[in-house]
Amino acid sequence: MFQPHARRRRSVLATALALLPLTAAAQSSDIDAPPVKVTVDRLQITRDQASVPVQVITREELDKLAVRTIPGALALLPNVSVQNTGSLFDEGTVQMYGISGQGRAPTRNVVAINGVPLNNGMFPETSLNMIPFNLVERIEVIQGPGSSAYGNNAFTGVINIVTRQPEKFTAGITSLFATRWNASDNSAWFGTGSEDGSWFTGSVQQRETLGSIQPGGAENFSDSRLKNLSLLGEKRFGDTSISASYLRYEFDRHNPGMAPAGTPAGPTASEERGFRDHLNVGLKHRFAEQWEGELRLTRNEYSIVAVQNFNPTAPLGPANEDRSGNGVLGRLTWTTGSNILEVGYDYADARLVNNLATGAAQKVFTGTSNGVYVQDRLLLLNNQLSLSAGYRYDWFDFYDQSSNSGKVGFSFKPNGAVWLVRGNIGRSFSAPAFNQLFNTSVPWGNRSLTAETLTLAELGGEITPIDRLTLGITAFTAKHKDPIFPRTAVVCAATNPAALPNQNRFCNVSPAPEYWGTTFTADWAFAAGWNVGTSYTYTDPKAVDGSTFTFHSNKHQFKALLSYTAERFSIGANLQYAEGRYWGDNFSNPADRYTLVNLSGTYKVTKNLSLLAQFYNVLNEDYATRADRAGGNPERFFPVPQPRAYAMLGVSYQY
């Protein structure tokens, strides 16, 4: 992807071998534009000052590529793996550094909108479908432990989705229809702004599909209808600003279950409907030239009605849950020419209600967490050396162990140099999340869980040997202690011996698996209108001291992006290649390698009207990014296939 700053420094994967993925960031026509600031550990700094890898993909690049979802955009980035449930518009989970996440939700990463988290250590689950795709201005991925700033669930990184913030009235509508499965994607948005920096945007989106997976007859299918409504804005009054966001995401779908009848957990297709709501309101005030304070209130709600197996003769794992949580963030920031220092307090509460029972039998769980943090970034040696440090302490009323998370790092770039070097070491502590302890549906909660920790160190650098060509490398090593994953009771026996043999619940899977790996990146604007980005990531997991290894990512990932822009049209292509994949723990049940190629084209009929064509999986690859666990000992896995070749055709009108 193309990274936004003056000399086009980017972080897209490249290697001398030609195995590579791209990170997109805005390519402005003005190569001398000032550096764009990104949010790293809650601080606004330039990418060159970050001690961690920062990947950015912009609206400009997204419009050139065959991408219509946030998971699809994230899948283009270096050192990022995305697992999709199966159908066209379903949920995705994000993995970094080879460290697996919980299926169908980004649980080991903070997902934020304009810097405000949608999830926290109480409820780490959220959805990458929360915001309409047409409101995205850019996506920032800050890789590495972020618990020193955000708490429990910023385990391997932070995904910050920055929305459009227009300076004047603008609007757009996009309508796309797929060539198969009666699928469609329709959206509209508008925005307005003023010279004082105030802005407001709103958007609606609806996506529908009859389902790309139809195995086994009517019992396994993957139709869905997803709806989004978003309203966001900020009003400035001199040194004071008030901002607010409201996001609503509704879903009604059937998720495919690939495990056949006769296996312990099959068939496990699920029918689910529900919604997620997010609301936040914040007040910022600049007390003096160097001092700024912020108070922000958040509210999250999640409601789901589901049946894990909707075969009426053998229902399994019904769910009818309501989850809600409130949050309060207060922070004070001191900024000088060479230093940014921030201290903050973070409060969250949670409530989980199981609606399958009523009255005295109804299960209601509540809890609270509190956290305090400090973050600092100091520039030395005439701004050539950037030092960063952070520490956070959290405590909980539903778990008896407090959390200590810290990180230190540096970035060094001599004045006038075409290279930089950066490094960091961080520790993420994650007490069991509220739903991991108390969940009343699959995967079931487990009150015997032990907190998990991740210690990760990395060192890397970038060099621009010629104008508009940037090469990068990052090496890392990590130790993951007591990882928490959903597993059957056969695996969970040590922490939950009373569970039924094939019940799927959370447990500590392994004492201390280790990882190390390397990412190579390259980004080159080699001619007028042309951009290419590539990356290659190698991850080598190690099962040490008798550990069970929970590696379900890819040992080898290669990605490449190519785009060309002319006056009236643009074309784009992206490629992903993955191998060294496993569905089961301890490198069992190897998965097939795959090569995925997508193409796109846009033609401007008029200044405002464009024709769109996007071609997905043009090689018609038969592949999967996740599998159903079918239980048994040893466990059996059944891959959930991704859509075969199809196209989406449509129009876009922007005013």
XYZ file of C-alpha atoms in Angstrom:
655
model
C 0.000 0.000 0.000
C 1.245 3.440 -0.664
C 2.291 5.333 2.450
C 1.450 9.041 2.694
C 4.408 11.265 3.208
C 6.807 13.548 1.454
C 9.215 11.189 -0.319
C 6.577 8.511 -0.769
C 7.934 6.297 1.946
C 5.698 3.326 2.027
C 5.418 0.055 3.729
C 4.358 -2.480 1.144
C 5.811 -5.910 1.048
C 8.742 -6.623 -1.248
C 11.499 -9.148 -1.443
C 14.248 -9.966 -3.867
C 12.497 -13.255 -4.485
C 9.343 -11.704 -5.927
C 7.159 -12.865 -3.095
C 5.396 -9.706 -1.939
C 2.129 -7.924 -0.602
C 1.258 -4.259 -0.745
C 0.275 -1.633 1.805
C -1.656 1.238 0.363
C -1.380 4.820 1.336
C -2.349 7.922 -0.482
C -0.281 8.860 -3.440
C -0.725 12.529 -3.862
C 0.298 14.205 -7.051
C 2.414 16.569 -4.956
C 5.424 14.594 -3.777
C 6.520 17.502 -1.583
C 3.312 17.446 0.468
C 3.875 17.610 4.246
C 3.959 14.291 6.130
C 0.566 12.936 7.154
C 0.202 12.222 10.867
C -1.061 8.861 12.067
C -2.375 7.739 15.470
C 0.272 5.599 17.211
C -0.392 4.624 20.847
C -3.018 7.412 20.981
C -0.443 10.058 19.943
C -0.549 11.987 16.653
C 2.903 11.618 15.059
C 4.418 11.219 11.609
C 5.086 7.720 10.327
C 8.864 8.268 10.328
C 8.718 8.893 14.091
C 6.930 5.594 14.845
C 8.939 2.797 16.445
C 6.496 0.207 15.047
C 5.469 -0.720 11.478
C 2.602 1.491 10.320
C 0.651 0.491 7.213
C -1.721 2.925 5.513
C -4.146 2.435 2.643
C -6.035 5.454 1.352
C -9.314 6.182 -0.389
C -7.406 6.991 -3.561
C -5.898 3.510 -3.668
C -9.104 1.738 -2.588
C -10.959 3.317 -5.500
C -8.472 1.780 -7.957
C -8.648 -1.786 -6.631
C -11.183 -4.607 -6.505
C -12.015 -3.945 -2.856
C -15.487 -3.315 -1.417
C -15.026 -4.294 2.246
C -12.704 -3.361 5.098
C -11.532 -7.004 5.517
C -10.709 -6.980 1.803
C -8.634 -3.823 2.240
C -6.778 -5.207 5.269
C -5.941 -8.398 3.365
C -3.723 -6.323 1.044
C -1.372 -5.236 3.840
C 1.984 -6.750 4.858
C 2.079 -9.155 7.801
C -1.730 -9.289 7.928
C -3.882 -12.382 7.386
C -7.661 -12.185 7.075
C -9.910 -15.177 7.606
C -13.409 -14.908 6.127
C -16.417 -16.976 7.112
C -17.236 -17.908 3.562
C -19.949 -15.880 1.892
C -19.532 -12.631 -0.031
C -20.286 -10.128 2.731
C -19.757 -12.067 5.953
C -17.491 -11.406 8.931
C -13.705 -11.507 8.943
C -11.036 -11.821 11.568
C -7.560 -10.278 11.395
C -4.266 -11.926 12.342
C -0.821 -10.347 12.604
C 2.590 -11.923 13.293
C 1.054 -15.362 12.695
C -0.877 -15.122 15.964
C -4.358 -16.496 15.403
C -7.510 -14.686 16.409
C -10.957 -15.915 17.285
C -12.964 -16.787 14.211
C -15.393 -14.240 12.729
C -14.315 -11.292 14.920
C -11.132 -9.190 15.339
C -10.564 -10.036 19.003
C -6.800 -9.515 19.329
C -6.750 -6.045 17.819
C -8.403 -2.770 18.682
C -10.712 -1.548 15.924
C -11.182 2.227 16.127
C -13.131 4.863 14.203
C -11.259 8.185 14.081
C -9.182 6.987 17.028
C -12.156 5.906 19.201
C -12.134 2.130 19.937
C -15.204 0.036 19.061
C -14.050 -2.832 21.278
C -12.217 -3.170 24.586
C -10.929 -5.726 27.037
C -14.422 -6.339 28.409
C -15.908 -7.277 25.026
C -13.046 -7.664 22.520
C -15.387 -8.699 19.712
C -16.614 -6.185 17.185
C -17.261 -6.274 13.454
C -15.197 -4.996 10.548
C -18.582 -4.363 8.890
C -19.495 -1.647 11.415
C -18.989 1.317 9.099
C -20.084 1.767 5.461
C -17.148 1.304 3.129
C -17.870 4.516 1.238
C -17.137 6.628 4.353
C -13.563 5.354 4.663
C -10.913 7.986 3.899
C -7.963 5.827 4.930
C -7.147 2.816 7.110
C -4.149 2.899 9.462
C -2.784 -0.367 10.830
C -0.356 0.093 13.714
C 1.309 -3.274 14.208
C 2.721 -4.654 17.444
C 1.484 -4.770 21.059
C -0.719 -1.766 21.836
C -1.861 -2.698 25.337
C 0.320 0.003 26.903
C -2.106 2.555 25.424
C -5.404 0.737 24.804
C -5.514 -2.127 27.304
C -6.347 -5.807 27.055
C -7.388 -6.430 23.481
C -4.746 -4.355 21.634
C -2.755 -7.570 21.670
C -1.071 -7.513 18.251
C -2.116 -4.164 16.816
C -4.602 -1.352 16.267
C -6.788 -0.824 13.186
C -7.827 2.820 12.959
C -10.430 3.643 10.306
C -10.339 7.346 9.463
C -13.565 8.621 7.879
C -14.148 11.334 5.322
C -14.080 14.804 6.916
C -15.130 17.140 4.098
C -14.482 20.875 3.969
C -17.561 21.595 1.818
C -20.756 19.865 0.741
C -20.190 16.633 -1.141
C -22.177 13.457 -1.721
C -22.022 10.151 -3.529
C -23.969 7.040 -4.435
C -22.627 3.667 -5.547
C -24.577 0.677 -6.834
C -22.917 -2.660 -7.669
C -24.457 -5.950 -8.778
C -22.679 -9.293 -8.898
C -22.811 -11.600 -11.878
C -23.723 -14.510 -9.588
C -25.828 -15.285 -6.501
C -28.096 -12.275 -7.013
C -25.691 -10.223 -4.889
C -25.762 -6.442 -4.660
C -24.016 -3.640 -2.791
C -25.775 -0.269 -2.658
C -24.660 2.751 -0.659
C -25.073 6.512 -0.414
C -23.251 9.146 1.611
C -23.072 12.879 2.067
C -20.907 15.313 3.963
C -20.387 18.973 4.603
C -17.825 21.133 6.341
C -16.641 24.642 7.037
C -13.402 26.627 7.097
C -13.045 26.344 10.897
C -12.583 22.558 10.603
C -16.130 21.558 11.541
C -17.595 18.680 9.518
C -20.495 16.228 9.367
C -21.051 13.032 7.367
C -23.778 10.443 7.035
C -24.075 7.177 5.140
C -26.304 4.169 4.521
C -25.370 0.851 2.937
C -27.184 -2.407 2.184
C -25.575 -5.605 0.940
C -27.431 -8.758 -0.047
C -26.545 -12.153 -1.470
C -28.317 -15.471 -1.942
C -25.049 -17.144 -0.965
C -21.991 -18.450 -2.743
C -21.924 -21.751 -0.808
C -24.676 -24.328 -1.227
C -23.299 -27.719 -0.108
C -25.515 -30.377 1.319
C -28.842 -28.912 0.301
C -30.968 -26.403 2.201
C -29.307 -27.105 5.535
C -26.067 -25.366 4.579
C -26.253 -22.071 2.786
C -24.822 -18.597 3.080
C -27.367 -15.948 2.220
C -27.171 -12.632 4.050
C -28.603 -9.142 4.282
C -26.459 -6.505 5.977
C -27.506 -2.911 6.686
C -25.456 0.053 7.902
C -26.303 3.535 9.127
C -23.569 5.967 10.189
C -23.646 9.572 11.390
C -20.404 11.317 12.397
C -19.358 14.896 12.963
C -17.293 17.466 14.792
C -18.114 21.072 15.652
C -15.381 23.536 16.589
C -15.791 26.592 18.810
C -12.395 28.257 18.909
C -10.262 26.199 21.322
C -13.115 23.769 22.021
C -14.572 21.019 19.858
C -17.445 18.587 20.294
C -17.511 15.374 18.270
C -19.930 12.462 18.091
C -20.403 9.231 16.149
C -23.313 6.837 15.841
C -22.892 3.520 14.004
C -25.569 0.863 13.542
C -24.983 -2.472 11.846
C -27.810 -4.989 11.329
C -27.320 -8.536 10.077
C -29.604 -11.386 9.052
C -27.804 -14.395 7.594
C -27.122 -18.095 7.491
C -23.517 -19.151 7.905
C -22.445 -22.312 6.116
C -21.554 -25.380 8.107
C -19.271 -27.751 6.240
C -19.077 -30.580 8.765
C -21.381 -33.374 7.538
C -23.962 -35.220 9.602
C -22.381 -38.016 11.593
C -19.372 -36.025 12.788
C -19.513 -35.030 16.475
C -20.143 -31.334 15.762
C -21.853 -31.529 12.386
C -23.712 -30.206 10.684
C -23.087 -26.830 12.310
C -24.574 -24.225 10.001
C -25.985 -21.302 11.947
C -28.868 -18.939 11.490
C -28.358 -15.565 13.127
C -29.805 -12.105 13.189
C -29.122 -9.096 15.339
C -27.392 -5.745 15.496
C -24.415 -3.828 16.840
C -24.682 -0.198 17.970
C -21.864 2.205 18.793
C -22.257 5.738 20.129
C -19.566 8.102 21.338
C -19.583 11.763 22.332
C -16.407 13.687 23.099
C -15.332 17.133 24.267
C -11.843 18.510 23.579
C -10.467 21.770 24.888
C -7.083 23.457 24.433
C -6.262 25.114 27.753
C -3.076 26.713 26.493
C -0.781 26.466 23.518
C 0.800 23.264 24.855
C -2.073 21.696 26.822
C -5.157 19.852 25.571
C -7.721 17.759 27.435
C -10.387 15.332 26.248
C -13.374 13.659 27.869
C -15.202 10.993 25.842
C -18.207 8.798 26.637
C -18.956 5.604 24.697
C -21.826 3.142 24.527
C -21.792 -0.243 22.754
C -24.686 -2.683 22.341
C -24.810 -6.098 20.721
C -27.884 -8.289 20.382
C -28.020 -11.672 18.663
C -30.573 -14.423 18.201
C -28.989 -17.522 16.700
C -29.210 -21.277 16.353
C -25.887 -23.033 15.918
C -27.510 -25.914 14.046
C -30.921 -25.027 12.616
C -31.857 -28.600 11.714
C -35.191 -28.753 13.591
C -34.692 -32.401 14.508
C -31.347 -31.771 16.228
C -30.975 -28.137 17.344
C -27.648 -27.331 18.957
C -26.346 -24.292 20.766
C -29.183 -21.740 20.498
C -28.301 -18.206 21.538
C -30.341 -15.195 22.524
C -27.986 -12.727 24.133
C -27.821 -9.020 24.778
C -24.479 -7.426 25.556
C -23.908 -3.795 26.438
C -21.120 -1.667 27.775
C -20.314 1.919 28.679
C -16.959 3.637 28.679
C -15.366 6.846 29.901
C -12.015 8.130 28.661
C -10.277 11.149 30.121
C -6.861 12.252 28.893
C -4.515 15.217 29.140
C -1.848 15.900 26.504
C 1.201 18.177 26.782
C 2.882 19.014 23.471
C 6.121 20.913 22.920
C 8.372 21.219 19.901
C 10.230 18.039 20.824
C 7.934 16.130 23.169
C 4.391 14.742 23.409
C 3.339 13.460 26.834
C -0.117 12.052 27.538
C -1.748 10.621 30.646
C -5.190 9.075 30.691
C -7.847 7.180 32.620
C -10.069 4.561 30.954
C -13.220 3.064 32.515
C -15.450 0.378 31.046
C -18.395 -1.656 32.271
C -20.175 -4.615 30.716
C -23.470 -6.442 31.016
C -24.327 -9.806 29.443
C -27.891 -11.147 29.527
C -28.994 -14.612 28.391
C -32.598 -14.251 27.205
C -33.226 -17.990 26.782
C -34.411 -18.091 30.381
C -36.634 -15.639 32.234
C -37.252 -14.624 35.833
C -35.024 -16.145 38.466
C -33.488 -18.535 35.927
C -32.263 -15.723 33.674
C -28.478 -15.354 33.660
C -27.125 -11.805 33.987
C -23.435 -11.007 34.361
C -21.933 -7.578 35.037
C -18.415 -6.275 35.522
C -16.173 -3.227 35.388
C -12.572 -2.436 34.517
C -10.359 0.573 35.195
C -7.110 1.555 33.547
C -4.532 4.331 33.773
C -1.810 4.943 31.208
C 1.046 7.236 30.252
C 2.551 7.656 26.769
C 5.548 9.734 25.699
C 7.334 10.540 22.439
C 10.586 12.528 22.656
C 12.629 13.930 19.742
C 16.400 14.278 20.229
C 19.500 15.042 18.119
C 17.835 17.802 16.123
C 14.717 15.652 15.623
C 16.714 12.800 14.101
C 16.050 10.372 16.974
C 12.513 9.602 18.154
C 12.170 7.782 21.487
C 8.831 6.397 22.673
C 7.664 4.743 25.867
C 4.329 3.755 27.357
C 2.889 1.950 30.361
C -0.645 0.978 31.365
C -2.110 -0.582 34.525
C -5.603 -2.164 34.507
C -7.672 -3.738 37.254
C -10.997 -5.604 37.158
C -13.828 -6.510 39.523
C -14.504 -9.819 37.717
C -10.921 -11.122 37.564
C -8.415 -11.171 40.415
C -5.206 -10.422 38.492
C -4.288 -6.877 37.474
C -2.696 -6.017 34.144
C 0.726 -4.456 33.526
C 1.603 -3.598 29.925
C 4.608 -1.628 28.716
C 6.437 -0.733 25.522
C 9.612 1.157 24.567
C 10.920 1.952 21.105
C 12.950 4.212 18.859
C 13.181 5.495 15.304
C 16.328 7.080 13.860
C 16.531 8.996 10.592
C 19.519 11.326 10.017
C 18.733 14.701 8.500
C 18.839 14.471 4.731
C 19.206 10.683 4.805
C 17.260 8.323 2.552
C 17.066 5.621 5.218
C 15.719 5.075 8.706
C 15.863 2.328 11.324
C 13.273 1.552 13.998
C 12.784 -0.956 16.787
C 10.578 -1.698 19.784
C 9.822 -4.223 22.484
C 6.395 -4.488 24.068
C 4.333 -6.628 26.384
C 0.602 -7.125 26.073
C -1.360 -8.514 29.007
C -4.884 -9.765 28.413
C -7.048 -10.841 31.301
C -9.828 -13.156 30.099
C -12.454 -11.042 28.392
C -15.920 -10.797 29.849
C -17.462 -13.024 27.185
C -14.603 -15.558 27.460
C -15.486 -16.010 31.124
C -19.297 -15.813 31.014
C -20.508 -16.479 27.455
C -23.799 -18.398 27.509
C -23.652 -19.662 23.913
C -21.090 -21.258 21.608
C -18.232 -20.808 22.266
C -19.121 -21.197 25.945
C -17.429 -19.181 28.679
C -14.900 -20.729 31.060
C -14.323 -19.228 34.526
C -11.105 -21.198 35.014
C -9.141 -19.226 32.425
C -5.674 -17.815 33.061
C -4.598 -14.435 31.652
C -2.547 -14.544 28.446
C 0.511 -12.414 27.683
C 2.501 -11.595 24.557
C 6.061 -10.301 24.537
C 7.174 -9.108 21.104
C 10.376 -7.453 19.886
C 11.069 -6.218 16.372
C 13.720 -4.334 14.452
C 13.396 -2.901 10.966
C 14.225 -0.161 8.547
C 13.478 1.512 5.217
C 15.609 2.946 2.446
C 14.801 5.003 -0.649
C 17.697 4.183 -3.019
C 16.127 6.158 -5.876
C 13.321 8.665 -5.998
C 9.872 7.103 -5.474
C 11.225 3.631 -4.639
C 11.126 2.575 -0.983
C 12.348 -0.787 0.319
C 11.661 -2.044 3.831
C 12.443 -4.946 6.137
C 11.198 -5.880 9.609
C 12.203 -8.879 11.735
C 10.346 -9.929 14.872
C 10.308 -12.516 17.625
C 7.417 -13.188 19.995
C 6.436 -15.391 22.930
C 2.733 -16.004 23.561
C 1.986 -17.319 27.054
C -1.261 -19.173 27.859
C -3.159 -18.259 24.638
C -6.966 -18.397 24.890
C -8.949 -19.983 22.043
C -12.278 -21.798 21.622
C -11.669 -25.552 21.683
C -13.534 -28.765 22.431
C -13.493 -30.194 25.947
C -10.938 -32.811 24.841
C -8.452 -29.952 24.474
C -9.855 -27.927 27.380
C -9.781 -30.778 29.914
C -7.089 -29.178 32.076
C -9.013 -25.938 32.623
C -12.590 -27.190 32.350
C -12.814 -30.935 33.063
C -16.598 -30.855 33.579
C -17.358 -29.785 29.998
C -19.110 -32.198 27.671
C -16.693 -33.915 25.211
C -17.713 -31.974 22.115
C -18.700 -28.664 23.652
C -16.862 -25.738 22.107
C -15.643 -23.322 24.782
C -12.778 -21.007 25.621
C -9.677 -22.447 27.254
C -5.921 -21.903 27.659
C -4.594 -24.042 24.833
C -0.830 -23.939 25.387
C 1.825 -22.801 27.898
C 4.145 -20.714 25.689
C 4.404 -21.043 21.896
C 6.991 -18.823 20.191
C 7.183 -17.098 16.812
C 9.723 -15.317 14.708
C 9.454 -13.905 11.241
C 10.460 -11.339 8.647
C 8.582 -8.982 6.349
C 10.065 -7.440 3.197
C 8.298 -4.530 1.490
C 8.719 -2.499 -1.694
C 6.781 0.399 -3.141
C 7.588 2.075 -6.438
C 5.927 4.858 -8.406
C 7.965 3.966 -11.489
C 6.223 6.177 -14.069
C 3.551 8.828 -14.322
C 0.271 7.319 -13.134
C 1.814 3.937 -12.289
C 2.256 2.496 -8.786
C 3.352 -0.944 -7.692
C 3.701 -2.371 -4.200
C 4.797 -5.789 -3.039
C 5.488 -7.616 0.199
C 6.578 -10.978 1.477
C 6.121 -12.208 5.049
C 7.666 -15.354 6.463
C 6.518 -16.606 9.879
C 8.273 -19.501 11.627
C 6.335 -20.719 14.670
C 8.022 -22.885 17.298
C 6.372 -25.229 19.769
C 8.788 -25.216 22.726
C 8.794 -26.963 26.108
C 5.946 -29.252 25.136
C 3.674 -26.392 24.040
C 0.680 -26.990 21.837
C 1.121 -24.671 18.908
C -1.921 -22.711 17.769
C -0.645 -21.536 14.386
C -3.544 -21.229 11.922
C -2.053 -18.505 9.748
C 0.345 -18.675 6.779
C 4.081 -19.388 6.928
C 4.504 -17.673 3.558
C 2.499 -14.686 2.351
C 3.197 -12.819 -0.863
C 1.119 -9.847 -1.980
C 1.361 -7.394 -4.861
C -0.639 -4.390 -6.010
C -0.460 -2.590 -9.331
C -2.462 0.454 -10.409
C -2.515 2.952 -13.254
C -4.422 6.231 -13.393
C -5.130 8.326 -16.480
C -7.389 11.319 -17.020
C -10.588 9.361 -17.680
C -9.903 5.884 -16.323
C -7.967 3.816 -13.809
C -7.124 0.119 -13.595
C -5.858 -1.990 -10.720
C -4.782 -5.512 -9.885
C -3.955 -7.234 -6.619
C -2.478 -10.667 -6.004
C -2.263 -12.763 -2.849
C -0.356 -16.010 -2.473
C -0.277 -18.103 0.712
C 1.223 -21.448 1.670
C 2.373 -23.287 4.788
C -1.110 -23.244 6.239
C -2.693 -25.473 8.919
C -6.230 -25.822 10.252
C -5.314 -27.712 13.422
C -3.034 -27.172 16.410
C 0.527 -28.530 16.347
C 0.700 -28.133 12.547
C -1.997 -30.730 11.931
C -4.485 -30.791 9.048
C -2.426 -28.864 6.472
C -4.399 -26.537 4.212
C -3.874 -26.104 0.482
C -1.879 -23.175 -0.847
C -3.756 -20.665 -2.952
C -3.226 -17.815 -5.413
C -5.876 -15.111 -5.544
C -6.000 -12.466 -8.312
C -8.517 -9.596 -8.454
C -8.838 -6.949 -11.191
C -10.703 -3.651 -11.362
C -11.393 -0.797 -13.742
C -13.075 2.605 -13.496
C -14.109 4.832 -16.400
C -15.265 8.435 -15.924
C -18.193 9.105 -18.242
C -18.478 12.643 -16.891
C -16.840 14.603 -14.094
C -19.349 13.098 -11.643
C -20.436 9.763 -13.170
C -18.188 6.671 -13.300
C -18.656 3.109 -14.494
C -17.175 0.402 -12.258
C -16.065 -3.156 -13.016
C -14.470 -5.462 -10.437
C -13.391 -9.044 -11.172
C -12.724 -11.323 -8.211
C -10.793 -14.594 -8.110
C -10.180 -14.452 -11.868
C -8.164 -17.709 -11.694
C -11.306 -19.417 -10.314
C -9.241 -20.754 -7.407
C -10.858 -23.296 -5.084
C -9.613 -22.074 -1.694
C -10.610 -21.380 1.911
C -9.280 -19.096 4.641
C -10.975 -20.856 7.557
C -12.387 -24.279 8.390
C -15.140 -25.720 10.574
C -13.971 -27.738 13.564
C -15.925 -30.982 13.526
C -14.906 -32.339 16.927
C -13.627 -35.848 17.543
C -10.215 -37.011 18.700
C -8.203 -36.279 16.657
C -10.273 -33.375 15.441
C -11.496 -33.181 11.867
C -11.650 -29.947 9.852
C -13.790 -29.021 6.875
C -12.706 -25.939 4.883
C -15.332 -23.260 4.237
C -14.781 -22.348 0.569
C -14.443 -18.755 -0.577
C -16.410 -17.585 -3.641
C -15.168 -18.771 -7.015
C -14.778 -16.351 -9.954
C -17.363 -13.595 -10.197
C -17.653 -9.927 -11.168
C -19.367 -6.891 -9.694
C -20.507 -4.221 -12.145
C -22.019 -0.868 -11.335
C -22.029 2.903 -11.333
C -20.883 5.637 -8.982
C -22.044 9.229 -8.907
C -20.243 11.810 -6.778
C -21.086 15.456 -6.376
